[in-house]
C-alpha cells in the first residue's frame, strides 16, 4: 500500500508530573497525580483512584508466566512525548499524520467533580500539548480536552484552543448526570459549529472502563466500552443536535465501526415505528444526520468494512491507536492491507486519509513524497 | 413464501387482575397491580410505578393530531389471551407456532426487590400461562418467568416449569446488582443444561426501558434497550458460562441481529489483544461458544441478514413480536419476503423455522399442511 496514511486515533503520554507542576498551587493536591496507596502506585484525581498501575503490572507479570496463545507481547514505543522521536515512530509505521488524544488526562479529566479543577486540568494539558506539538509539525493534530461540568467554561475553552491552533476537541463519550440531549449544551454545539471544530467522543471516557469485575472482565469490559458510543450517536442524532447544527461534525473514537450500520438502522426503525411518540420530529431520518455529520474510528474491523454498503465510506476513519498495545503500530500498513484488500481504491483513500484530512484540515502531501 | 413460520418472539397479555386475584393474600397489595396515582392509571409493583398508561394514552392522542409520516397506526389485535382467538390471529399472519413472553409480568417481575414476592409473582404467571396455553395447542410455547433474586428458588422454579411442560425460560437481560459472570449462578446454568431448557434474555428486562428523558427519548431508549443484550452475550461467553456448560442454550430476544457479527468480533479481538489479562482462558474463542450455543431474535433487520457470512445462520431466529405495534403482525410474510429475498432457501428455512423448532422442540408439520 503506497498511500498517505492519517491515524485518526493516537495517544500521547503526558509527563507524570504535568499537573503537580503546572496546576495553580491551591489545586495541585487534588489534581491528577501519582500516589502510592497501600503499596500500589495509583493515578489519582481528587480522592479517586482512576488507575492502579501496580495491579496492571502484577497482571502483566502473571500473564508472562501463562500460555501466551497468539497474543505474544509486541515491542512498542511508550508513545514518545518528544515530537522528533514521535515523528520517527510515525515514519517507522508509515503513517504521515495523526490526531492525538491524551493518556493520563483521558483517564482523569472527566471524572473530576469540581468544575474549577476540571477547567484548570484541561487547560494545563491543552497548553502543554500545544506547546510541545502544535507548530512542531503539521503532522500532529492533538485534540484539546474540553471541561464539561460548566458549559460557559467549555465554550470559553473551545474558543481558546481554537485560537491556539487546535483542530479537534475531546468531550467525554458519556455524561450520565446530564446527557447530551439536554438543551444546556446548545451553546457548546453552536460554538463548535461556528469554529468548524470537530467534537470527538472517545470510547472509555465519562464512565468506568471496568464496569465488570471477576471472570471474563477483560472481554466484557472491552465489549461494553467500545460499543457504548452507539448510545452517544443516538443522543446526538435522535435529539436533533445534528439537525439544529448542520455544520457541526462529531466523531466517535476507538469504538470500532462494526456496530455503526446496525445503530443507524435501529435509530431509523425506532423513528419510524415509534413515530407517534418521537419528539422532536426531524426533517431527515436520524441516520441521515450521522452520515452527513458524523464519523467513527476503527483499527481493525472487518465487520465495519463489510457494512460499507449500509454506512457509506465517508463516516469511517482508520486509527492506529499508537502507542497502545492493542494498536496496530508498527504494522499498520500490513493490518490495513489485510483488511482492505477487497475495497476500491477510492474507498480505501477515503478511510485511511481523505476523510480525516478534510475533517481535521491536514494538507496532504503528494503521495510520492511519502512513498 | 410457502413455508412453516415459527415466531421466536411473541407476547401474551395477562388479565390485569391476575396477581391481585391469585397471589397469596399477604402479598397481593405489593404484587403487580393497576392503581390510579394522581389521576393516572399505573402498573405498579411494590411501591414502584413501572408503567404509566395515562401518559402513554396522552402521547398517543397527541401523536394522532401530528403528521403521521410513514408510521400510520396499524390495526392490531391486543394479543388475545384466549387460545382459540390467538390461533386465529396466528393463522391470519400465516405463522404456525410461537414462543410467547409475558407483557405485564415482563415489565414487573424483575423489578421486584423482595425475593418471596418475586417467586410468587413468577409462579402465578407460570401457572396461568401453562393452564391457558400448554396443552391447548402444540403451536404455543410460553416462556416461564424465572425469579432470579434467590438462586435456589430459581433452580426450583426451573425444575417445576420443566415438569409442567414449558420449553423456554425467561431471565432478565441484566442483573446489574449481581451480573451473570457471578459464580453464584452456576447451579442455574447446570440445571437449565440438565433439563435442556433454553434460557432466554429478553431486551428491556432488568433495567429501565427509559433511561433517557427529554428530546429524542423514543429513539435513544430504543437503541439503548435493543443493543444492551450484547453485554449479556459478552458476560456469558467471556466468563466461561457457555464453556463450562456445553449443552446450555441461550437466546437474546427482540434485540435485532445487526450487532451480533460485530459483538462476536469484538469479543474475540478483546480475547486476543488483551490475552494476558484474560481470565478464565478458554479452549475456544468467545464467539465460537456463542455460535455453538447462542441465538438472537429479530423482526426486521437487513443488517443482521447481510452479516450472515460472519455469524452463520444457526444463531438467528425470526420473531413477529405479535401483538406489539412495532411487530410484523399481520404482515409477517410480506416483511419476511422483502428482507430475505437474497438468501438461500436453506438459510431462510433455518431462520424462520428450523432453528426455533430444534431449540424449543416444536414438531413441525409438513409444509403442505400449512401452505
mmCIF file with all atom_site columns, C-alpha atoms in Angstrom, chain A residues 19 24 124 126 134 149 151 156 208 251 259 262 273 284 309 313 318 322 333 339 367:
data_model
loop_
_atom_site.group_PDB
_atom_site.id
_atom_site.type_symbol
_atom_site.label_atom_id
_atom_site.label_alt_id
_atom_site.label_comp_id
_atom_site.label_asym_id
_atom_site.label_entity_id
_atom_site.label_seq_id
_atom_site.pdbx_PDB_ins_code
_atom_site.Cartn_x
_atom_site.Cartn_y
_atom_site.Cartn_z
_atom_site.occupancy
_atom_site.B_iso_or_equiv
_atom_site.pdbx_formal_charge
_atom_site.auth_seq_id
_atom_site.auth_comp_id
_atom_site.auth_asym_id
_atom_site.auth_atom_id
_atom_site.pdbx_PDB_model_num
ATOM 1  C CA . UNK A 1 19  ? -0.394  18.677 36.763 1.00 0.00 ? 19  UNK A CA 1
ATOM 2  C CA . UNK A 1 24  ? -2.366  26.550 40.407 1.00 0.00 ? 24  UNK A CA 1
ATOM 3  C CA . UNK A 1 124 ? -2.764  22.580 31.745 1.00 0.00 ? 124 UNK A CA 1
ATOM 4  C CA . UNK A 1 126 ? -4.005  21.803 26.392 1.00 0.00 ? 126 UNK A CA 1
ATOM 5  C CA . UNK A 1 134 ? 1.336   22.318 17.543 1.00 0.00 ? 134 UNK A CA 1
ATOM 6  C CA . UNK A 1 149 ? -19.155 20.430 34.048 1.00 0.00 ? 149 UNK A CA 1
ATOM 7  C CA . UNK A 1 151 ? -20.909 24.899 29.841 1.00 0.00 ? 151 UNK A CA 1
ATOM 8  C CA . UNK A 1 156 ? -14.575 29.565 26.581 1.00 0.00 ? 156 UNK A CA 1
ATOM 9  C CA . UNK A 1 208 ? -15.938 3.455  34.282 1.00 0.00 ? 208 UNK A CA 1
ATOM 10 C CA . UNK A 1 251 ? -16.548 11.687 15.768 1.00 0.00 ? 251 UNK A CA 1
ATOM 11 C CA . UNK A 1 259 ? -21.870 -1.629 15.112 1.00 0.00 ? 259 UNK A CA 1
ATOM 12 C CA . UNK A 1 262 ? -26.850 -1.559 12.832 1.00 0.00 ? 262 UNK A CA 1
ATOM 13 C CA . UNK A 1 273 ? -42.048 2.514  14.280 1.00 0.00 ? 273 UNK A CA 1
ATOM 14 C CA . UNK A 1 284 ? -34.391 13.683 7.766  1.00 0.00 ? 284 UNK A CA 1
ATOM 15 C CA . UNK A 1 309 ? -22.889 -0.684 1.599  1.00 0.00 ? 309 UNK A CA 1
ATOM 16 C CA . UNK A 1 313 ? -17.285 5.240  3.340  1.00 0.00 ? 313 UNK A CA 1
ATOM 17 C CA . UNK A 1 318 ? -8.849  4.450  10.435 1.00 0.00 ? 318 UNK A CA 1
ATOM 18 C CA . UNK A 1 322 ? -0.367  4.192  18.693 1.00 0.00 ? 322 UNK A CA 1
ATOM 19 C CA . UNK A 1 333 ? 0.307   -0.951 6.681  1.00 0.00 ? 333 UNK A CA 1
ATOM 20 C CA . UNK A 1 339 ? -8.393  -5.872 5.929  1.00 0.00 ? 339 UNK A CA 1
ATOM 21 C CA . UNK A 1 367 ? 1.907   10.590 -2.401 1.00 0.00 ? 367 UNK A CA 1
#
